[in-house]
mmCIF file of C-alpha atoms in Angstrom:
data_model
loop_
_atom_site.group_PDB
_atom_site.id
_atom_site.type_symbol
_atom_site.label_atom_id
_atom_site.label_comp_id
_atom_site.label_asym_id
_atom_site.label_seq_id
_atom_site.Cartn_x
_atom_site.Cartn_y
_atom_site.Cartn_z
ATOM 1 C CA MET A 29 -0.048 0.005 0.075
ATOM 2 C CA LYS A 30 1.032 3.603 -0.414
ATOM 3 C CA ILE A 31 1.501 4.895 3.096
ATOM 4 C CA ALA A 32 2.487 8.342 4.297
ATOM 5 C CA PHE A 33 4.303 8.440 7.772
ATOM 6 C CA ILE A 34 4.830 11.773 9.615
ATOM 7 C CA GLY A 35 6.900 11.773 12.755
ATOM 8 C CA LEU A 36 10.148 9.817 12.703
ATOM 9 C CA GLY A 37 11.483 9.873 16.292
ATOM 10 C CA ASN A 38 12.503 7.253 18.491
ATOM 11 C CA MET A 39 9.238 5.293 17.963
ATOM 12 C CA GLY A 40 7.960 6.555 14.513
ATOM 13 C CA GLY A 41 11.175 5.860 12.768
ATOM 14 C CA PRO A 42 11.417 2.202 13.463
ATOM 15 C CA MET A 43 7.621 1.693 12.886
ATOM 16 C CA ALA A 44 8.099 3.337 9.473
ATOM 17 C CA LEU A 45 10.964 1.232 8.688
ATOM 18 C CA ASN A 46 9.123 -2.019 9.481
ATOM 19 C CA LEU A 47 6.537 -1.009 7.059
ATOM 20 C CA HIS A 48 8.984 -0.330 4.385
ATOM 21 C CA LYS A 49 10.651 -3.758 5.173
ATOM 22 C CA ALA A 50 7.167 -5.372 4.915
ATOM 23 C CA GLY A 51 6.870 -4.179 1.358
ATOM 24 C CA HIS A 52 4.776 -1.164 1.522
ATOM 25 C CA GLU A 53 5.501 1.972 -0.455
ATOM 26 C CA VAL A 54 6.331 4.401 2.464
ATOM 27 C CA ARG A 55 6.889 8.066 1.827
ATOM 28 C CA ALA A 56 7.876 9.773 5.202
ATOM 29 C CA PHE A 57 8.627 13.228 6.699
ATOM 30 C CA ASP A 58 9.810 14.669 9.945
ATOM 31 C CA LEU A 59 10.977 18.164 10.812
ATOM 32 C CA SER A 60 14.183 16.840 12.113
ATOM 33 C CA PRO A 61 16.919 16.366 9.460
ATOM 34 C CA PRO A 62 18.739 13.651 11.563
ATOM 35 C CA ALA A 63 15.588 11.803 11.895
ATOM 36 C CA ARG A 64 14.941 11.918 8.112
ATOM 37 C CA ASP A 65 18.653 11.108 7.251
ATOM 38 C CA LYS A 66 18.565 7.930 9.601
ATOM 39 C CA LEU A 67 15.366 6.520 7.957
ATOM 40 C CA ALA A 68 16.788 7.343 4.434
ATOM 41 C CA GLU A 69 19.860 5.129 5.231
ATOM 42 C CA GLY A 70 17.322 2.256 5.672
ATOM 43 C CA GLY A 71 15.853 2.840 2.145
ATOM 44 C CA VAL A 72 12.664 4.823 3.088
ATOM 45 C CA ALA A 73 11.679 7.508 0.626
ATOM 46 C CA ILE A 74 11.691 11.036 2.324
ATOM 47 C CA ALA A 75 9.379 13.622 1.159
ATOM 48 C CA ALA A 76 10.240 17.362 0.987
ATOM 49 C CA ASP A 77 7.344 18.319 3.502
ATOM 50 C CA ALA A 78 4.308 16.757 5.146
ATOM 51 C CA ALA A 79 2.006 17.948 2.269
ATOM 52 C CA ALA A 80 4.331 16.118 -0.305
ATOM 53 C CA ALA A 81 4.236 12.893 1.740
ATOM 54 C CA VAL A 82 0.627 12.498 1.655
ATOM 55 C CA GLN A 83 0.276 12.898 -2.128
ATOM 56 C CA GLY A 84 -1.363 9.777 -3.509
ATOM 57 C CA ALA A 85 -1.344 8.075 -0.075
ATOM 58 C CA GLU A 86 -3.845 5.415 0.628
ATOM 59 C CA VAL A 87 -2.908 5.506 4.517
ATOM 60 C CA LEU A 88 -1.537 8.311 6.641
ATOM 61 C CA ILE A 89 0.120 7.427 9.816
ATOM 62 C CA SER A 90 1.249 9.946 12.387
ATOM 63 C CA MET A 91 3.428 9.537 15.398
ATOM 64 C CA LEU A 92 3.859 13.099 17.204
ATOM 65 C CA PRO A 93 4.822 14.313 20.684
ATOM 66 C CA ALA A 94 1.601 16.094 21.827
ATOM 67 C CA SER A 95 -2.024 17.257 21.199
ATOM 68 C CA GLN A 96 -1.028 20.508 19.761
ATOM 69 C CA HIS A 97 1.279 18.902 17.125
ATOM 70 C CA VAL A 98 -1.504 16.600 15.874
ATOM 71 C CA GLU A 99 -4.040 19.251 15.794
ATOM 72 C CA SER A 100 -1.755 21.518 13.788
ATOM 73 C CA LEU A 101 -0.706 18.830 11.453
ATOM 74 C CA TYR A 102 -4.265 17.767 10.417
ATOM 75 C CA LEU A 103 -6.394 21.042 11.060
ATOM 76 C CA GLY A 104 -3.596 23.631 10.552
ATOM 77 C CA ASN A 105 -2.374 26.440 12.817
ATOM 78 C CA GLY A 106 -3.103 29.679 11.349
ATOM 79 C CA GLN A 107 0.085 29.820 9.329
ATOM 80 C CA GLN A 108 0.030 26.594 7.594
ATOM 81 C CA PRO A 109 -3.058 24.665 6.350
ATOM 82 C CA GLY A 110 -3.754 21.185 7.695
ATOM 83 C CA LEU A 111 -3.314 17.874 5.951
ATOM 84 C CA LEU A 112 -7.001 16.713 5.806
ATOM 85 C CA PRO A 113 -7.978 18.751 2.680
ATOM 86 C CA LEU A 114 -5.130 17.089 0.861
ATOM 87 C CA LEU A 115 -6.303 13.620 1.255
ATOM 88 C CA ALA A 116 -8.468 11.786 -1.154
ATOM 89 C CA ALA A 117 -11.860 10.646 0.239
ATOM 90 C CA GLY A 118 -11.749 7.162 1.692
ATOM 91 C CA THR A 119 -8.081 7.601 2.934
ATOM 92 C CA LEU A 120 -7.407 5.939 6.313
ATOM 93 C CA VAL A 121 -5.972 7.958 8.821
ATOM 94 C CA ILE A 122 -4.159 6.335 11.864
ATOM 95 C CA ASP A 123 -2.793 8.483 14.525
ATOM 96 C CA CYS A 124 -0.364 6.617 16.842
ATOM 97 C CA SER A 125 0.643 9.726 18.994
ATOM 98 C CA THR A 126 -0.294 9.747 22.700
ATOM 99 C CA ILE A 127 -2.583 12.777 23.169
ATOM 100 C CA ALA A 128 -5.760 13.963 24.871
ATOM 101 C CA ALA A 129 -8.820 11.952 23.838
ATOM 102 C CA ALA A 130 -10.703 15.054 23.052
ATOM 103 C CA THR A 131 -8.187 16.099 20.529
ATOM 104 C CA SER A 132 -8.473 12.679 18.800
ATOM 105 C CA ARG A 133 -12.375 13.224 18.718
ATOM 106 C CA LYS A 134 -11.887 16.711 17.369
ATOM 107 C CA VAL A 135 -9.720 15.652 14.399
ATOM 108 C CA ALA A 136 -11.717 12.496 13.810
ATOM 109 C CA GLU A 137 -14.799 14.693 13.394
ATOM 110 C CA ALA A 138 -13.051 16.935 10.970
ATOM 111 C CA ALA A 139 -11.687 13.803 8.986
ATOM 112 C CA GLN A 140 -15.223 12.132 8.874
ATOM 113 C CA ALA A 141 -16.698 15.435 7.574
ATOM 114 C CA ARG A 142 -14.403 15.021 4.524
ATOM 115 C CA GLY A 143 -15.160 11.291 4.080
ATOM 116 C CA LEU A 144 -12.073 10.080 5.639
ATOM 117 C CA ALA A 145 -11.598 7.264 8.001
ATOM 118 C CA PHE A 146 -9.858 7.941 11.346
ATOM 119 C CA ILE A 147 -8.689 5.755 14.238
ATOM 120 C CA ASP A 148 -6.465 6.689 17.253
ATOM 121 C CA ALA A 149 -3.967 3.970 17.896
ATOM 122 C CA PRO A 150 -1.500 4.896 20.479
ATOM 123 C CA VAL A 151 1.260 2.362 21.303
ATOM 124 C CA SER A 152 3.039 0.618 24.137
ATOM 125 C CA GLY A 153 6.160 -1.451 24.173
ATOM 126 C CA GLY A 154 8.909 1.147 24.014
ATOM 127 C CA THR A 155 11.706 1.708 21.429
ATOM 128 C CA GLY A 156 12.556 -2.031 21.690
ATOM 129 C CA GLY A 157 9.195 -2.911 20.620
ATOM 130 C CA ALA A 158 9.133 -0.357 17.872
ATOM 131 C CA VAL A 159 12.284 -1.804 16.452
ATOM 132 C CA ALA A 160 11.279 -5.393 16.997
ATOM 133 C CA GLY A 161 7.672 -4.847 15.651
ATOM 134 C CA THR A 162 6.103 -6.110 18.756
ATOM 135 C CA LEU A 163 4.181 -3.133 19.887
ATOM 136 C CA THR A 164 0.788 -3.202 21.573
ATOM 137 C CA PHE A 165 -1.816 -0.973 19.791
ATOM 138 C CA MET A 166 -4.716 0.382 21.800
ATOM 139 C CA VAL A 167 -7.269 1.479 19.133
ATOM 140 C CA GLY A 168 -10.323 3.840 19.145
ATOM 141 C CA GLY A 169 -12.604 3.972 16.251
ATOM 142 C CA ASP A 170 -14.973 1.954 14.190
ATOM 143 C CA ALA A 171 -14.517 -1.590 14.038
ATOM 144 C CA ALA A 172 -14.542 -1.528 10.244
ATOM 145 C CA ASP A 173 -11.816 0.965 10.064
ATOM 146 C CA LEU A 174 -9.804 -1.048 12.567
ATOM 147 C CA GLU A 175 -10.093 -3.987 10.136
ATOM 148 C CA ARG A 176 -8.881 -1.914 7.447
ATOM 149 C CA ALA A 177 -5.967 -1.013 9.531
ATOM 150 C CA ARG A 178 -5.112 -4.399 10.958
ATOM 151 C CA PRO A 179 -2.873 -5.657 8.141
ATOM 152 C CA ILE A 180 -0.782 -2.489 8.391
ATOM 153 C CA LEU A 181 -0.549 -2.370 12.390
ATOM 154 C CA GLU A 182 0.292 -6.106 12.403
ATOM 155 C CA LYS A 183 3.451 -5.236 10.676
ATOM 156 C CA MET A 184 4.450 -2.941 13.589
ATOM 157 C CA GLY A 185 2.954 -4.650 16.449
ATOM 158 C CA ALA A 186 2.146 -7.971 18.061
ATOM 159 C CA ASN A 187 -1.070 -6.999 20.083
ATOM 160 C CA LEU A 188 -4.117 -5.019 18.793
ATOM 161 C CA PHE A 189 -6.955 -4.166 21.097
ATOM 162 C CA HIS A 190 -10.018 -2.385 20.125
ATOM 163 C CA ALA A 191 -10.744 -0.056 23.262
ATOM 164 C CA GLY A 192 -13.949 1.434 21.969
ATOM 165 C CA ALA A 193 -14.937 4.431 19.919
ATOM 166 C CA VAL A 194 -12.539 7.308 18.869
ATOM 167 C CA GLY A 195 -10.675 8.483 21.798
ATOM 168 C CA ALA A 196 -10.930 5.140 23.753
ATOM 169 C CA GLY A 197 -7.394 4.255 22.484
ATOM 170 C CA GLN A 198 -6.063 7.491 24.065
ATOM 171 C CA THR A 199 -7.941 6.812 27.349
ATOM 172 C CA ALA A 200 -6.453 3.345 27.667
ATOM 173 C CA LYS A 201 -2.894 4.504 26.855
ATOM 174 C CA ILE A 202 -2.984 7.186 29.567
ATOM 175 C CA CYS A 203 -4.192 4.666 32.065
ATOM 176 C CA ASN A 204 -1.388 2.378 30.993
ATOM 177 C CA ASN A 205 1.420 5.167 31.117
ATOM 178 C CA MET A 206 0.141 6.376 34.542
ATOM 179 C CA LEU A 207 0.735 2.857 35.841
ATOM 180 C CA LEU A 208 4.091 2.747 34.071
ATOM 181 C CA GLY A 209 5.149 6.011 35.733
ATOM 182 C CA ILE A 210 4.145 4.781 39.215
ATOM 183 C CA LEU A 211 5.764 1.323 38.680
ATOM 184 C CA MET A 212 9.058 2.937 37.466
ATOM 185 C CA ALA A 213 9.109 5.439 40.470
ATOM 186 C CA GLY A 214 8.553 2.627 42.931
ATOM 187 C CA THR A 215 10.861 0.305 41.292
ATOM 188 C CA SER A 216 13.609 3.089 41.432
ATOM 189 C CA GLU A 217 12.939 3.472 45.113
ATOM 190 C CA ALA A 218 13.231 -0.130 45.875
ATOM 191 C CA ILE A 219 16.453 -0.634 43.941
ATOM 192 C CA ALA A 220 17.863 2.584 45.388
ATOM 193 C CA LEU A 221 17.050 1.590 49.040
ATOM 194 C CA GLY A 222 18.791 -1.882 48.365
ATOM 195 C CA VAL A 223 21.892 -0.232 47.039
ATOM 196 C CA ALA A 224 22.062 2.138 49.888
ATOM 197 C CA ASN A 225 22.114 -0.980 52.202
ATOM 198 C CA GLY A 226 25.101 -2.508 50.124
ATOM 199 C CA LEU A 227 23.029 -4.836 47.981
ATOM 200 C CA ASP A 228 24.125 -5.686 44.378
ATOM 201 C CA PRO A 229 21.392 -4.101 42.181
ATOM 202 C CA LYS A 230 21.540 -6.911 39.751
ATOM 203 C CA VAL A 231 20.936 -9.389 42.385
ATOM 204 C CA LEU A 232 18.193 -7.362 44.057
ATOM 205 C CA SER A 233 16.503 -6.860 40.683
ATOM 206 C CA GLU A 234 16.405 -10.583 39.914
ATOM 207 C CA ILE A 235 15.078 -11.283 43.359
ATOM 208 C CA MET A 236 12.280 -8.806 43.001
ATOM 209 C CA ARG A 237 11.622 -9.776 39.385
ATOM 210 C CA ARG A 238 10.970 -13.376 40.385
ATOM 211 C CA SER A 239 9.025 -12.359 43.524
ATOM 212 C CA SER A 240 5.799 -10.463 44.263
ATOM 213 C CA GLY A 241 7.477 -7.101 43.293
ATOM 214 C CA GLY A 242 7.993 -8.296 39.693
ATOM 215 C CA ASN A 243 7.044 -5.801 36.901
ATOM 216 C CA TRP A 244 7.741 -4.687 33.370
ATOM 217 C CA ALA A 245 10.481 -2.295 34.483
ATOM 218 C CA LEU A 246 12.291 -5.072 36.143
ATOM 219 C CA GLU A 247 11.576 -7.490 33.136
ATOM 220 C CA LYS A 248 12.699 -5.198 30.311
ATOM 221 C CA TYR A 249 13.585 -1.585 31.527
ATOM 222 C CA ASN A 250 15.700 -1.618 34.549
ATOM 223 C CA PRO A 251 16.415 1.817 35.883
ATOM 224 C CA TYR A 252 19.874 1.111 37.315
ATOM 225 C CA PRO A 253 22.971 1.319 35.138
ATOM 226 C CA GLY A 254 24.678 -1.791 34.184
ATOM 227 C CA VAL A 255 21.922 -4.218 35.340
ATOM 228 C CA MET A 256 20.305 -4.660 31.970
ATOM 229 C CA GLU A 257 22.622 -4.019 28.909
ATOM 230 C CA THR A 258 19.865 -3.034 26.469
ATOM 231 C CA ALA A 259 18.118 -0.705 28.788
ATOM 232 C CA PRO A 260 18.650 3.219 28.472
ATOM 233 C CA ALA A 261 19.948 3.294 32.031
ATOM 234 C CA SER A 262 23.022 1.524 30.688
ATOM 235 C CA LYS A 263 23.505 4.022 27.821
ATOM 236 C CA GLY A 264 23.449 7.122 30.006
ATOM 237 C CA TYR A 265 19.563 7.244 29.855
ATOM 238 C CA ALA A 266 19.854 8.351 26.155
ATOM 239 C CA GLY A 267 17.116 7.476 23.811
ATOM 240 C CA GLY A 268 14.056 5.534 25.025
ATOM 241 C CA PHE A 269 10.947 7.403 26.318
ATOM 242 C CA GLY A 270 11.903 10.945 27.648
ATOM 243 C CA THR A 271 11.112 12.192 31.111
ATOM 244 C CA ASP A 272 9.273 15.106 29.575
ATOM 245 C CA LEU A 273 7.090 12.684 27.554
ATOM 246 C CA MET A 274 6.275 10.746 30.528
ATOM 247 C CA LEU A 275 5.423 13.912 32.420
ATOM 248 C CA LYS A 276 3.120 14.978 29.469
ATOM 249 C CA ASP A 277 1.245 11.644 29.740
ATOM 250 C CA LEU A 278 1.004 11.839 33.538
ATOM 251 C CA GLY A 279 -0.509 15.353 33.026
ATOM 252 C CA LEU A 280 -2.927 14.037 30.522
ATOM 253 C CA ALA A 281 -4.132 11.358 33.054
ATOM 254 C CA GLN A 282 -4.542 13.901 35.782
ATOM 255 C CA GLU A 283 -6.549 16.222 33.442
ATOM 256 C CA ASN A 284 -8.742 13.290 32.543
ATOM 257 C CA ALA A 285 -9.159 12.271 36.157
ATOM 258 C CA MET A 286 -10.313 15.767 37.069
ATOM 259 C CA ALA A 287 -12.844 15.645 34.178
ATOM 260 C CA VAL A 288 -14.452 12.501 35.301
ATOM 261 C CA LYS A 289 -13.908 13.153 39.046
ATOM 262 C CA ALA A 290 -11.672 9.974 39.400
ATOM 263 C CA ALA A 291 -9.287 9.596 42.373
ATOM 264 C CA THR A 292 -5.637 9.061 41.211
ATOM 265 C CA PRO A 293 -3.457 9.919 44.210
ATOM 266 C CA LEU A 294 -0.515 7.806 43.115
ATOM 267 C CA GLY A 295 -0.788 9.120 39.574
ATOM 268 C CA GLY A 296 -0.678 12.649 40.923
ATOM 269 C CA LEU A 297 2.344 11.996 43.029
ATOM 270 C CA ALA A 298 4.151 10.478 40.145
ATOM 271 C CA ARG A 299 3.426 13.400 38.016
ATOM 272 C CA SER A 300 4.980 15.756 40.830
ATOM 273 C CA LEU A 301 8.041 13.525 40.949
ATOM 274 C CA TYR A 302 8.566 13.627 37.158
ATOM 275 C CA ALA A 303 7.905 17.388 37.245
ATOM 276 C CA ALA A 304 10.560 17.960 39.778
ATOM 277 C CA HIS A 305 13.050 15.750 37.878
ATOM 278 C CA SER A 306 12.394 17.719 34.706
ATOM 279 C CA LEU A 307 12.803 20.930 36.512
ATOM 280 C CA ALA A 308 16.206 19.675 37.766
ATOM 281 C CA GLY A 309 17.375 19.608 34.184
ATOM 282 C CA GLN A 310 16.576 15.909 33.380
ATOM 283 C CA GLY A 311 13.589 16.360 31.019
ATOM 284 C CA ALA A 312 15.521 15.048 28.086
ATOM 285 C CA LEU A 313 16.770 11.796 29.733
ATOM 286 C CA ASP A 314 14.885 8.563 29.585
ATOM 287 C CA PHE A 315 11.984 8.463 32.222
ATOM 288 C CA SER A 316 13.800 5.633 33.996
ATOM 289 C CA SER A 317 16.501 8.218 35.073
ATOM 290 C CA ILE A 318 13.782 9.029 37.952
ATOM 291 C CA ILE A 319 15.960 6.744 40.083
ATOM 292 C CA GLN A 320 18.514 9.532 40.212
ATOM 293 C CA ALA A 321 15.922 11.712 42.242
ATOM 294 C CA VAL A 322 15.978 8.969 44.972
ATOM 295 C CA GLN A 323 19.524 7.747 45.018
ATOM 296 C CA LYS A 324 21.708 7.969 48.016
ATOM 297 C CA LYS A 325 24.504 10.593 46.803
ATOM 298 C CA GLY A 326 28.004 9.453 46.803
#
């Protein structure tokens, strides 16, 4: 299929590359020259701009940082027009960004008014999952539109869930990431406490992984340097999922909780911890660097 892919960061880049490897005709774009260059090295065609990328596309996929970027891309921002008027009727739009559910619904309404199909399909699985093509997709939208998207999503992920109507995928994602933020902060506290008492972080991590404290962070994303070779912690907390992105998602969860009057005290505390970590200058580091906020100095 002819697929336009907008947003080639740590997640979007590998996702677009997997579609290319699967034989799809991918034309991609990102505002970052290094991101474009990296994907071009993998053989993916790079467009001059977003408008050029969508010419003749049967499917448009976006993976952008936040709500304002998605809204600007599709609906315009006062300076530049959005992409929706450039798409042929019947085009399938798949937004894989993690944004506010209200923004997904707003873009979907505008897309549907032009005869376009729209689903929100945020992902979980980290950069490792993006590279391996084992992501989990949480989809909001019509079941028929999901079935159209399924052959494409299956080239990038191993698990597809239909969460409900448009926006439901976003709601599922912010619930998941709120829990992830809480788990990473708690895992970091536990490891830091053990190390402060002289325990080997690798041994302690394995004990907890195989015990009642086991969780995804201990399985695949250990926050202590040197424990897990492939984790961002062992690479200076570079790459991965940034602290500021986790802070954004925790903020979305709190905004949603306020809107529906849900109690999320641990989610609120996690957001405060990540906000303080970001203010301390660590916003660009992987979110597992939150362990630095609780480590015994020296």
